[in-house]
CSV table of C-alpha atoms in Angstrom, one decimal:
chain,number,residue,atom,x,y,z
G,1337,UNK,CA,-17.5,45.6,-2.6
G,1338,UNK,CA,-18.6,45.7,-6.3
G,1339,UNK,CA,-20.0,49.0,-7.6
G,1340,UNK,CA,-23.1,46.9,-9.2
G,1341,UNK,CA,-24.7,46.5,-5.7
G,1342,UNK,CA,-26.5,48.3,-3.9
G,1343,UNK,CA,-25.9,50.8,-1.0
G,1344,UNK,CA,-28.6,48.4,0.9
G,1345,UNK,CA,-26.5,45.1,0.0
G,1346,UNK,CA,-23.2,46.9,0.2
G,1347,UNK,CA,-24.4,47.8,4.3
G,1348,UNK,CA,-25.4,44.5,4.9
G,1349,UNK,CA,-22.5,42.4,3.5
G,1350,UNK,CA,-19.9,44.8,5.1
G,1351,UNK,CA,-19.5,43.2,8.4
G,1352,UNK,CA,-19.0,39.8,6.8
G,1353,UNK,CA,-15.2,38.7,8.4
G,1354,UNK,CA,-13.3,35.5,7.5
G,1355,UNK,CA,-11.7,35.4,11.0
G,1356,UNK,CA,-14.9,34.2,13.1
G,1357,UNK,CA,-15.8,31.4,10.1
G,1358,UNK,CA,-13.0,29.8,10.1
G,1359,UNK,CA,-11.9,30.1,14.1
G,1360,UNK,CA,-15.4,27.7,13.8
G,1361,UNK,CA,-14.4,26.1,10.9
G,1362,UNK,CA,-11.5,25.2,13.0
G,1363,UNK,CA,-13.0,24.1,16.2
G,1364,UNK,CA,-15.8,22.2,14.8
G,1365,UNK,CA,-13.3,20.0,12.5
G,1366,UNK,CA,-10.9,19.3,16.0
G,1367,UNK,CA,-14.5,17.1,16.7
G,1368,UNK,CA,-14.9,13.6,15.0
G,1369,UNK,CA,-18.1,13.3,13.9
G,1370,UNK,CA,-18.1,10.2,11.3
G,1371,UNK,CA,-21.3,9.1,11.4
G,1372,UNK,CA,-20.6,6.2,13.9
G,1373,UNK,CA,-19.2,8.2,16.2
G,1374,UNK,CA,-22.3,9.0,18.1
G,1375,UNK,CA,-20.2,10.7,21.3
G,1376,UNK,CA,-19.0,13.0,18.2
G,1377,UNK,CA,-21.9,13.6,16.7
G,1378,UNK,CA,-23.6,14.6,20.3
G,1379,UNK,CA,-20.5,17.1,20.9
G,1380,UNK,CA,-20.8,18.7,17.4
G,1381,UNK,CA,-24.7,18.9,17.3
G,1382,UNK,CA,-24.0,20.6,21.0
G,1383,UNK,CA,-21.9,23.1,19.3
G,1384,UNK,CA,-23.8,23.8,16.7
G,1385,UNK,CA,-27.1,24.2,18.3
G,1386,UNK,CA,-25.3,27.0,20.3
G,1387,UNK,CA,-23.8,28.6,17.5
G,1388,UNK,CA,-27.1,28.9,15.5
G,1389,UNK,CA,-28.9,30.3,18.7
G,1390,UNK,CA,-27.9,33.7,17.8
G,1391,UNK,CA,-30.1,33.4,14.3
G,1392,UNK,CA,-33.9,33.9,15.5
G,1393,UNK,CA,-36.3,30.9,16.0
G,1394,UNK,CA,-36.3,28.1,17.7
G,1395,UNK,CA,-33.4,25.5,17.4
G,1396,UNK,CA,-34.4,22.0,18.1
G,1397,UNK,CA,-32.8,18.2,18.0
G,1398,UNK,CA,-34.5,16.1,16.2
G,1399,UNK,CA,-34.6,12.3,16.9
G,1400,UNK,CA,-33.3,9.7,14.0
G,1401,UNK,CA,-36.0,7.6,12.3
G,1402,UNK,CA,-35.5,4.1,12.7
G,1403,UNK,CA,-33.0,2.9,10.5
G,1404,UNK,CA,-31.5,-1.0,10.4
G,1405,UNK,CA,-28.5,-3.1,8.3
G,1406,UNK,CA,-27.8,-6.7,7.3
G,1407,UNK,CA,-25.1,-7.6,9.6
G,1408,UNK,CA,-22.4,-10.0,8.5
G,1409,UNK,CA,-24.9,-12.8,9.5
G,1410,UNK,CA,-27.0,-11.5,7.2
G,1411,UNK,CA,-29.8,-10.4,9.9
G,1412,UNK,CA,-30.9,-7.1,9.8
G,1413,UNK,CA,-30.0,-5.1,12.8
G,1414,UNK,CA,-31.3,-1.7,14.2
G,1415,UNK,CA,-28.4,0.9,13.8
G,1416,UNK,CA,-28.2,3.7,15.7
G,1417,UNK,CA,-27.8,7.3,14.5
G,1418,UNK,CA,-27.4,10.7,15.8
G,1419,UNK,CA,-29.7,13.6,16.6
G,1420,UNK,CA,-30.4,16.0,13.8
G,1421,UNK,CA,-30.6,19.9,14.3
G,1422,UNK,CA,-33.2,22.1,13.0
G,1423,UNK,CA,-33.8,25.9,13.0
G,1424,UNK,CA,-37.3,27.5,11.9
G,1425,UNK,CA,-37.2,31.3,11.4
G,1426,UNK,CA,-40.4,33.0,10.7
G,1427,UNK,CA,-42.5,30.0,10.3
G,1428,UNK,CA,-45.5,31.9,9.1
G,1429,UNK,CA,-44.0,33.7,6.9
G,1430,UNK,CA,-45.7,33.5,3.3
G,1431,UNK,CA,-42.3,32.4,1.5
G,1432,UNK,CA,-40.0,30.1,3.1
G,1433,UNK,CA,-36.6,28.6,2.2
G,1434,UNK,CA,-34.6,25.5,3.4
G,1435,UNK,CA,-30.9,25.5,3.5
G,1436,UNK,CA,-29.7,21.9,4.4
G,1437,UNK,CA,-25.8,20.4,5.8
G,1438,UNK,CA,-24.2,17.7,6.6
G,1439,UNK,CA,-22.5,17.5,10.9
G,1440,UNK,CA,-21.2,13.9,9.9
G,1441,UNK,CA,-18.0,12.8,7.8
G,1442,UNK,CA,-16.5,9.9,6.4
G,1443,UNK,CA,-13.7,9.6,9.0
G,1444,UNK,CA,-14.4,7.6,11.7
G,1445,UNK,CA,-13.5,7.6,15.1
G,1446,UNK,CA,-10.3,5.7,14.9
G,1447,UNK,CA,-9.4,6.9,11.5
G,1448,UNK,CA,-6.2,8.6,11.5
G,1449,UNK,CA,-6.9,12.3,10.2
G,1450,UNK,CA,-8.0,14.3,13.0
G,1451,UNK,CA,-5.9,16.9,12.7
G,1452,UNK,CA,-5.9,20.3,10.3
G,1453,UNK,CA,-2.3,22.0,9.5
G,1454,UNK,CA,-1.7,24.5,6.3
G,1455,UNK,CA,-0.8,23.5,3.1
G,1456,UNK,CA,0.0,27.4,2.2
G,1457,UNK,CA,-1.2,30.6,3.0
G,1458,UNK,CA,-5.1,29.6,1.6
G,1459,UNK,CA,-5.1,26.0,1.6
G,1460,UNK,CA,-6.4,24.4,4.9
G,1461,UNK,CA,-5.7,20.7,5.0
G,1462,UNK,CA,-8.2,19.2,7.4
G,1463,UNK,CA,-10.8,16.1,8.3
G,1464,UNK,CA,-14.7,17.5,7.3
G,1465,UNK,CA,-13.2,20.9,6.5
G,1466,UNK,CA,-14.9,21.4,2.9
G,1467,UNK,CA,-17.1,18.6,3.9
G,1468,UNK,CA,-18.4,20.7,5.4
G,1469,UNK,CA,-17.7,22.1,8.3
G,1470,UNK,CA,-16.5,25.1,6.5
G,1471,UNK,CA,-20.0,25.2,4.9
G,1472,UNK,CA,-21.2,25.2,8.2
G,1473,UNK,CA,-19.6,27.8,9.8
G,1474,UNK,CA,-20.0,30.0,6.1
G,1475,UNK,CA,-23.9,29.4,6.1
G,1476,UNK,CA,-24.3,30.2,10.0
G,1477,UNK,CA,-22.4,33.9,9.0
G,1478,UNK,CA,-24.2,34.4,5.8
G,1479,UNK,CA,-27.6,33.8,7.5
G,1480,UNK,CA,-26.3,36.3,10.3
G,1481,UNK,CA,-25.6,39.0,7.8
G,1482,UNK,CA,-29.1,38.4,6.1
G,1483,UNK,CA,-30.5,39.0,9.1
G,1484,UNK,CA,-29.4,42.8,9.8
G,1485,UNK,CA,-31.0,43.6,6.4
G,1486,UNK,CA,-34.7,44.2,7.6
G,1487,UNK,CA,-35.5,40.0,6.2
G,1488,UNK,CA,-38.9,38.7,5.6
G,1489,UNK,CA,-38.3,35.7,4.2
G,1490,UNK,CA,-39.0,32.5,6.5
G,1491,UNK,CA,-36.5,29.8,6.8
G,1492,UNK,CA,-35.7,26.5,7.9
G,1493,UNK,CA,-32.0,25.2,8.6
G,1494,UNK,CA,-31.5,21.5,8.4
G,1495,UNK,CA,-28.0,19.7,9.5
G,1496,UNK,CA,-28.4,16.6,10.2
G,1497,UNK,CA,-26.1,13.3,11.4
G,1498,UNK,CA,-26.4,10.9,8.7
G,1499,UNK,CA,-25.5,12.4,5.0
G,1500,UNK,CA,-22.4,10.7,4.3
G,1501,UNK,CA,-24.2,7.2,4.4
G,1502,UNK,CA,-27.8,8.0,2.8
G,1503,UNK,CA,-29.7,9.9,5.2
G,1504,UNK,CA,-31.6,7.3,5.6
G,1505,UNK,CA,-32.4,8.3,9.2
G,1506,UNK,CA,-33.6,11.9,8.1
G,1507,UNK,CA,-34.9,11.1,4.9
G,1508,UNK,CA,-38.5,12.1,6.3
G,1509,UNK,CA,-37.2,15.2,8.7
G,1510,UNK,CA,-35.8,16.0,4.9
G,1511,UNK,CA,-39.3,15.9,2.8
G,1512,UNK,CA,-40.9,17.7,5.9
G,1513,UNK,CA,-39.3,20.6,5.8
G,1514,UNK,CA,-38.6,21.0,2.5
G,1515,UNK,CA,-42.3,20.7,1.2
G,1516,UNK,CA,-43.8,24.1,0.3
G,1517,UNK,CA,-40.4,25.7,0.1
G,1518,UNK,CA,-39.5,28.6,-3.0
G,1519,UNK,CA,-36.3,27.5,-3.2
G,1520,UNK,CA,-33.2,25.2,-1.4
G,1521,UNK,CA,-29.3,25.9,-0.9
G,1522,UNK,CA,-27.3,23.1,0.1
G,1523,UNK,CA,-24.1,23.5,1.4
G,1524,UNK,CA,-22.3,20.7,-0.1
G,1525,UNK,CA,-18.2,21.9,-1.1
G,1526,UNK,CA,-17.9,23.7,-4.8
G,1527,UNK,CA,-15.0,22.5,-6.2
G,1528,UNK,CA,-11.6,24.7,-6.0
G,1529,UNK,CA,-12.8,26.9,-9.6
G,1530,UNK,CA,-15.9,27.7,-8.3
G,1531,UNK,CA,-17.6,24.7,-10.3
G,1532,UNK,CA,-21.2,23.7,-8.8
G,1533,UNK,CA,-22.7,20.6,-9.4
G,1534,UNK,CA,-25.7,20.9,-11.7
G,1535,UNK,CA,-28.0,17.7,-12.4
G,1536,UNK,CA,-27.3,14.5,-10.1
G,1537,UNK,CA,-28.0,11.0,-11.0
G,1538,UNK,CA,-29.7,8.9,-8.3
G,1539,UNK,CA,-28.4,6.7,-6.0
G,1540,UNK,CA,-29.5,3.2,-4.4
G,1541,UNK,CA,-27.6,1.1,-1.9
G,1542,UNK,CA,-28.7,-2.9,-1.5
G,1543,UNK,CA,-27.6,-6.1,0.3
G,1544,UNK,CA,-28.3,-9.1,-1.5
G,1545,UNK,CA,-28.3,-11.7,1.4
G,1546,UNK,CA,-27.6,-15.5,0.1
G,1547,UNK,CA,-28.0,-18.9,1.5
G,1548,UNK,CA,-26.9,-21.8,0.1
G,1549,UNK,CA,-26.5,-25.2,1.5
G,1550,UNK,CA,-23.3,-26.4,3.7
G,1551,UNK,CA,-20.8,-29.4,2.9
G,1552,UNK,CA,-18.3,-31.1,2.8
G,1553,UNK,CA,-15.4,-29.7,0.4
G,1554,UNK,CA,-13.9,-32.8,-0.3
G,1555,UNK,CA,-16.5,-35.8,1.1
G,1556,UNK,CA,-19.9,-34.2,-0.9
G,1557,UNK,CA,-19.2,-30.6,-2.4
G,1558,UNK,CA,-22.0,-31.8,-5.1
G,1559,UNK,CA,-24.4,-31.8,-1.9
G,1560,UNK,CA,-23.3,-28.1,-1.3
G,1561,UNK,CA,-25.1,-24.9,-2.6
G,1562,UNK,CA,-22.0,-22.8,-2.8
G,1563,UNK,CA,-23.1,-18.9,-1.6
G,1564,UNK,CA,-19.8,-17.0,-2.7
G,1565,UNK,CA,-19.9,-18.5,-6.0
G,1566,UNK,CA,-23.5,-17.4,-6.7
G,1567,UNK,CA,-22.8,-14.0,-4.9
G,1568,UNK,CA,-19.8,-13.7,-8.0
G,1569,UNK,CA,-22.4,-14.8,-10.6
G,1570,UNK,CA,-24.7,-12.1,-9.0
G,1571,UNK,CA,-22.2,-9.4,-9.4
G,1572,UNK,CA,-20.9,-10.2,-12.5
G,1573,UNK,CA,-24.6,-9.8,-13.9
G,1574,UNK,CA,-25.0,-7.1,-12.1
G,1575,UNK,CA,-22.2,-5.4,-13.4
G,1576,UNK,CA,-23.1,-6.1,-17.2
G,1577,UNK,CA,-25.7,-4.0,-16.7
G,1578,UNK,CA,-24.0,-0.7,-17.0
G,1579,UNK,CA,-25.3,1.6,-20.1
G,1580,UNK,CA,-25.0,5.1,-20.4
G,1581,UNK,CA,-27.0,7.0,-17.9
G,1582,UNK,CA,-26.8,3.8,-15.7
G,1583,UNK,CA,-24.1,2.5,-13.1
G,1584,UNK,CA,-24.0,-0.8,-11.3
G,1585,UNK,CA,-21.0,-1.2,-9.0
G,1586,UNK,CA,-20.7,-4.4,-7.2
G,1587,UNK,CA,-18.6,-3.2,-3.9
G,1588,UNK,CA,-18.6,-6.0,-1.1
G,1589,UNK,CA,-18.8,-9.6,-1.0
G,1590,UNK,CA,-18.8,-10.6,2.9
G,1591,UNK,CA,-19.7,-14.3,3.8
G,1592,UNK,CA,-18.0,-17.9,3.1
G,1593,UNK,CA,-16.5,-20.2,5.2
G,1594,UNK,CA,-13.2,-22.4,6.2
G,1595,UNK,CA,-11.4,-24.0,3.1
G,1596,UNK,CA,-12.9,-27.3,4.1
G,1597,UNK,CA,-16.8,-26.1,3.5
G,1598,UNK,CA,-18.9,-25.0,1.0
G,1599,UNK,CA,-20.2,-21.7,2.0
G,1600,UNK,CA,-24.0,-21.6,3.0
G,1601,UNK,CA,-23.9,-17.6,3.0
G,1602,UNK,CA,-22.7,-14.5,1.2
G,1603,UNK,CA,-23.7,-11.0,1.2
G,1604,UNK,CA,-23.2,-8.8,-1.8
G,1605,UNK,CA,-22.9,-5.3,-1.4
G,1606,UNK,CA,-23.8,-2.9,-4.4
G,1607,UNK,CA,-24.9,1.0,-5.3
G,1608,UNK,CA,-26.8,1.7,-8.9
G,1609,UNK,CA,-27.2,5.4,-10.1
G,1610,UNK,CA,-29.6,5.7,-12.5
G,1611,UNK,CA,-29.4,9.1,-14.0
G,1612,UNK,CA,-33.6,9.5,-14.5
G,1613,UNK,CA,-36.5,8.2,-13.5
G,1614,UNK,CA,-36.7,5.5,-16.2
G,1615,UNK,CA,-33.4,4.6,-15.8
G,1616,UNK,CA,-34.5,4.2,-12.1
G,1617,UNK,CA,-36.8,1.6,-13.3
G,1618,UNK,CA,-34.8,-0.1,-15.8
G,1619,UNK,CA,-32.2,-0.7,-13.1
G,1620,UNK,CA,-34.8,-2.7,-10.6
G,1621,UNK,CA,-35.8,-5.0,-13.7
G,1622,UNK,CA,-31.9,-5.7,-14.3
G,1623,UNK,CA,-31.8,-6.5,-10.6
G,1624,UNK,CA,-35.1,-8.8,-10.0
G,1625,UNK,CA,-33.9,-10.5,-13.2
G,1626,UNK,CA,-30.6,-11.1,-12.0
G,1627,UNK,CA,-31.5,-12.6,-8.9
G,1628,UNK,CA,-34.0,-15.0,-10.5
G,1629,UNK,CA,-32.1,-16.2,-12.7
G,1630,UNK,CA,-28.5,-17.0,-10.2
G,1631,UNK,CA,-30.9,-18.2,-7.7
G,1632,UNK,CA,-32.5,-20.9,-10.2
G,1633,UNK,CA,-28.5,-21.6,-12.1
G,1634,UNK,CA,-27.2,-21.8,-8.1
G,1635,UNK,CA,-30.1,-23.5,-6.5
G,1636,UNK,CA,-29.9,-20.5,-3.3
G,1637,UNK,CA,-32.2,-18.3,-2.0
G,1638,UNK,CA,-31.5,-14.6,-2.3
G,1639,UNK,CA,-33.3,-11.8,0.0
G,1640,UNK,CA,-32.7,-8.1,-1.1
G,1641,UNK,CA,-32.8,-4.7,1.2
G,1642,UNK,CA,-32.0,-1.4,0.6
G,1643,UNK,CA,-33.5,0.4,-3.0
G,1644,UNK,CA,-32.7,4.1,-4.4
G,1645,UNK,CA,-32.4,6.2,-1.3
G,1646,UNK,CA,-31.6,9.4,-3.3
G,1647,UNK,CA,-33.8,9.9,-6.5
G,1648,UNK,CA,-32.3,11.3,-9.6
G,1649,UNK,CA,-32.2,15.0,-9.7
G,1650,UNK,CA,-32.8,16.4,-13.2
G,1651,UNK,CA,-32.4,20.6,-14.0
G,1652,UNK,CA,-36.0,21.9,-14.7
G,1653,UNK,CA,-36.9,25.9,-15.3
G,1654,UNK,CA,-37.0,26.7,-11.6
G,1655,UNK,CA,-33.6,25.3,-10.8
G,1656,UNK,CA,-32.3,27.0,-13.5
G,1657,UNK,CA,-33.9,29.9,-12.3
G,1658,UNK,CA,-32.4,29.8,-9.1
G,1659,UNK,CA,-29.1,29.2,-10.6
G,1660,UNK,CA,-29.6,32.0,-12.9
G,1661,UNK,CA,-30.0,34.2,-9.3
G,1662,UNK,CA,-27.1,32.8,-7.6
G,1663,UNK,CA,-24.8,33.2,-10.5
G,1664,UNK,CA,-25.7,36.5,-11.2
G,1665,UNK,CA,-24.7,37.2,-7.4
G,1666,UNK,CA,-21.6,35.9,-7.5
G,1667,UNK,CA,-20.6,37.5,-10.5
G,1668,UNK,CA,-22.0,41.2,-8.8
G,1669,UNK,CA,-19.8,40.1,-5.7
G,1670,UNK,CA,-16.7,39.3,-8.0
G,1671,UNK,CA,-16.5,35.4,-7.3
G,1672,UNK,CA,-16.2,32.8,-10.3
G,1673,UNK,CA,-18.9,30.6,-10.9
G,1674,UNK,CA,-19.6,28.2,-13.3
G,1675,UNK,CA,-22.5,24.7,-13.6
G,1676,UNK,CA,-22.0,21.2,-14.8
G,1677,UNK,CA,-23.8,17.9,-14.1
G,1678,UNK,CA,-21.9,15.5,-11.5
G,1679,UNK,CA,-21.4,11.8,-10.6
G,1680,UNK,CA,-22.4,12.7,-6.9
G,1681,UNK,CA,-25.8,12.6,-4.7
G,1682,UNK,CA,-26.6,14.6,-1.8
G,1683,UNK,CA,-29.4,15.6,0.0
G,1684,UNK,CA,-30.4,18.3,-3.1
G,1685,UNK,CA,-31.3,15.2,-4.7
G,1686,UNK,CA,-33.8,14.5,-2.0
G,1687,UNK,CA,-35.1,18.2,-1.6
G,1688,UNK,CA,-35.3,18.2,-5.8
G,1689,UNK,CA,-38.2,15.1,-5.6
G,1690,UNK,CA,-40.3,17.5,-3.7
G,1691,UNK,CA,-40.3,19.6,-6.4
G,1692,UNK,CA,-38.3,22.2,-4.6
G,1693,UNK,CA,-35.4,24.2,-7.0
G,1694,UNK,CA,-32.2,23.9,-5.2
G,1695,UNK,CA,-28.4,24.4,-5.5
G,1696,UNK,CA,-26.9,22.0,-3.7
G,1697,UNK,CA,-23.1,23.3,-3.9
G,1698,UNK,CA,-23.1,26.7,-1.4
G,1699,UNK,CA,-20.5,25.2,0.6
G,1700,UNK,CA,-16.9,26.3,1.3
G,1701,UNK,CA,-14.8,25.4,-2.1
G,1702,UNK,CA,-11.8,23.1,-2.0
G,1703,UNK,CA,-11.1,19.3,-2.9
G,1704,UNK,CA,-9.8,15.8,-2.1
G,1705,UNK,CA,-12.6,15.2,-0.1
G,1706,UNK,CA,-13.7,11.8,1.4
G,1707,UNK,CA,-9.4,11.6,1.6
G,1708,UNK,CA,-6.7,11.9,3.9
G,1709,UNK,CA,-5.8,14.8,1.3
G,1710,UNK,CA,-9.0,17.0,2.0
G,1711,UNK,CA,-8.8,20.6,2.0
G,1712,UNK,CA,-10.6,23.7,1.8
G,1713,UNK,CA,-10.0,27.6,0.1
G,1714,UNK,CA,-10.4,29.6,3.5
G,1715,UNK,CA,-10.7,32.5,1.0
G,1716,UNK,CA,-13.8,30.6,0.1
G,1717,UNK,CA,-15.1,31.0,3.7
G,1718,UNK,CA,-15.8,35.1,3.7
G,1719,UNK,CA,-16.7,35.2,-0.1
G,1720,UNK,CA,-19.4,32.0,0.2
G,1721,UNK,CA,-20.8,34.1,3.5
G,1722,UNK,CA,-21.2,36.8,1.6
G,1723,UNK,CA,-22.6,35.1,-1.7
G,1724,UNK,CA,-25.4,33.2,1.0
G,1725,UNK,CA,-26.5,36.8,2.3
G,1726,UNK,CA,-27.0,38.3,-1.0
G,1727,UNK,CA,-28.6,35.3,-2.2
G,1728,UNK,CA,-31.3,35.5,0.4
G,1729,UNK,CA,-31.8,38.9,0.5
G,1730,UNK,CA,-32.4,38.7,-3.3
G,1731,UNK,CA,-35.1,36.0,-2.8
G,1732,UNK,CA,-36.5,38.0,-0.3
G,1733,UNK,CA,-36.5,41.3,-2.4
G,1734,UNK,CA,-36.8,39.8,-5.8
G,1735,UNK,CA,-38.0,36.0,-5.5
G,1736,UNK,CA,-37.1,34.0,-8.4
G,1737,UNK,CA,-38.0,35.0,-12.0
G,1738,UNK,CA,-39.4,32.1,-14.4
């Protein structure tokens, strides 16, 4: 322990141990728990609603919201999500925080990393390991640290099912508890340097659902309204559209018909990030305009879902604040730490448009996530623990200067 803390924070980060966080890190990654896999998703919230009964408060399972998708008949269909946990510490106190994860990854059920092995002595190779079971298990032990230190400070915890495809079933359960709050930590990875991600563009995820008219392709195609070729058009304007600050990525085109037909329907799938506000806004006039004018060149009918599920998350004075905090404690506990602005969303995005400061990397570092090739730093797993106790014990000793 660094000479530059205290006796008081020396005491209480002292029985901080890497063994326990990653013998959790390693038994909650040996559960799938894409976010389809609601069996998974039941057996991990299981496991971590035990695990975080030893923090006080009450721990609780949230039900989803309602949530529903165009289908590949272009109807939109309910879609069913997992259970969401949440632990509230000291709910009366005067100052509260929220720290926020993620129990679902990107690797479904019948995807075929499952299992974790050792790329060297540091290096664990493993499905949801950075992302973020590690965090996970690292917040859980820096939270149980925090708490041998006399706390005051009120909490809530927040892991919910859903993260990896928009949180769209928790997006409410999210602006709940984080309204009112002094500050956020998000346990989304760091990268392997100690890199955390600073401002965040937004993100919006849409379905552009096209009919067109059925015919013949040889007897009448000029009879036909042809739905994949107006879904192309679509794209391609949409994709023009990129400027700086502003994204458009046409992903999926699902749809068509046999050879012999012209296609009545197609579905275009497509995310925008808009890096502000305005941006925001110039993006939903590229789209409306778009649409209106390939529905008029095409003769179709277009219906859009979805919209900007994350909003952009700009750095103000209290954010930089609360970076200015955390940085200054990892740098008293030793660990490297630098900021810079990132391509991703997350839920910090979210928790940011309630005009809550958070830092939305506290995670476990490592890399190649969303990949066969993920891995984590278990070095990470100790030192992140540690970093989360003196973090809160700070805000609850010092709050954050402006």
């Amino acid at each position: 322990m660094t000479s530059s803390l205290t006796s008081e924070e020396q005491h209480l980060l002292a029985p901080v141990e890497r063994a326990p966080i990653l013998a959790r890190t390693l038994e909650w990654a040996a559960i799938n728990s894409g976010t389809g896999n609601l069996d998974g998703l039941a057996a991990m919230a299981g496991k971590l609603a035990e695990a975080f009964s030893a923090l006080p408060g009450e721990v609780r399972l949230a039900e989803p919201a309602p949530v529903e998708k165009v289908d590949r008949e272009g109807h939109m269909r309910a879609l069913a999500h997992g259970r969401h946990l949440v632990l509230s510490v000291r709910p009366q106190a005067n100052r509260r925080v929220i720290l926020t994860g993620h129990m679902d990854t990107v690797y479904a059920r019948e995807h075929p990393f499952q299992t974790c092995d050792w790329l060297d002595e540091d290096r664990l190779h493993g499905p949801g390991t950075a992302d973020m079971k590690g965090g996970l298990s690292l917040m859980l032990a820096g939270l149980a640290a925090y708490e041998q230190g006399n706390p005051s400070l009120g909490y809530d915890v927040l892991i919910n099912s859903d993260e990896e495809t928009g949180s769209l079933s928790s997006a409410s359960l999210i602006t709940e508890l984080a309204r009112g709050k002094i500050a956020a930590l998000t346990y989304e990875p760091a990268l392997p340097d100690g890199a955390m991600a600073r401002a965040r563009p937004g993100s919006g995820n849409y379905a552009a659902v096209i009919h067109g008219k059925s015919a013949h392709a040889g007897r009448n195609p000029q009879d036909g309204r042809n739905a994949i070729v107006a879904a192309g058009d679509l794209a391609m304007r949409l994709a023009a559209g990129r400027r700086e600050g502003l994204t458009v990525n046409p992903a999926r085109i699902e749809g068509g018909a046999p050879n012999n037909t012209v296609p009545d329907l197609a579905i275009l799938h497509f995310n925008l990030r808009p890096r502000t506000p305005e941006l925001a806004d110039v993006a939903r006039a590229l789209i409306d305009e778009a649409i209106a004018a390939v529905a008029a060149a095409h003769d179709v009918s277009i219906h859009l879902t979805g919209g900007v599920s994350r909003p952009p998350k700009p750095v103000g004075p209290e954010t930089e604040a609360l970076y200015g905090l955390v940085s200054q404690a990892a740098a008293d506990l030793g660990q490297a730490m630098h900021w810079k602005d990132t391509g991703g969303v997350c839920d910090g995005n979210n928790i940011a448009a309630c005009g809550v400061p958070v830092l939305d990397t506290m995670g476990a570092l490592g890399g190649a996530i969303h990949s066969p090739d993920e891995f984590l730093l278990a070095s990470s797993l100790d030192a992140r623990a540690r970093l989360t106790a003196l973090v809160m014990h700070r805000l609850d000793r010092q709050g954050i200067a402006l």
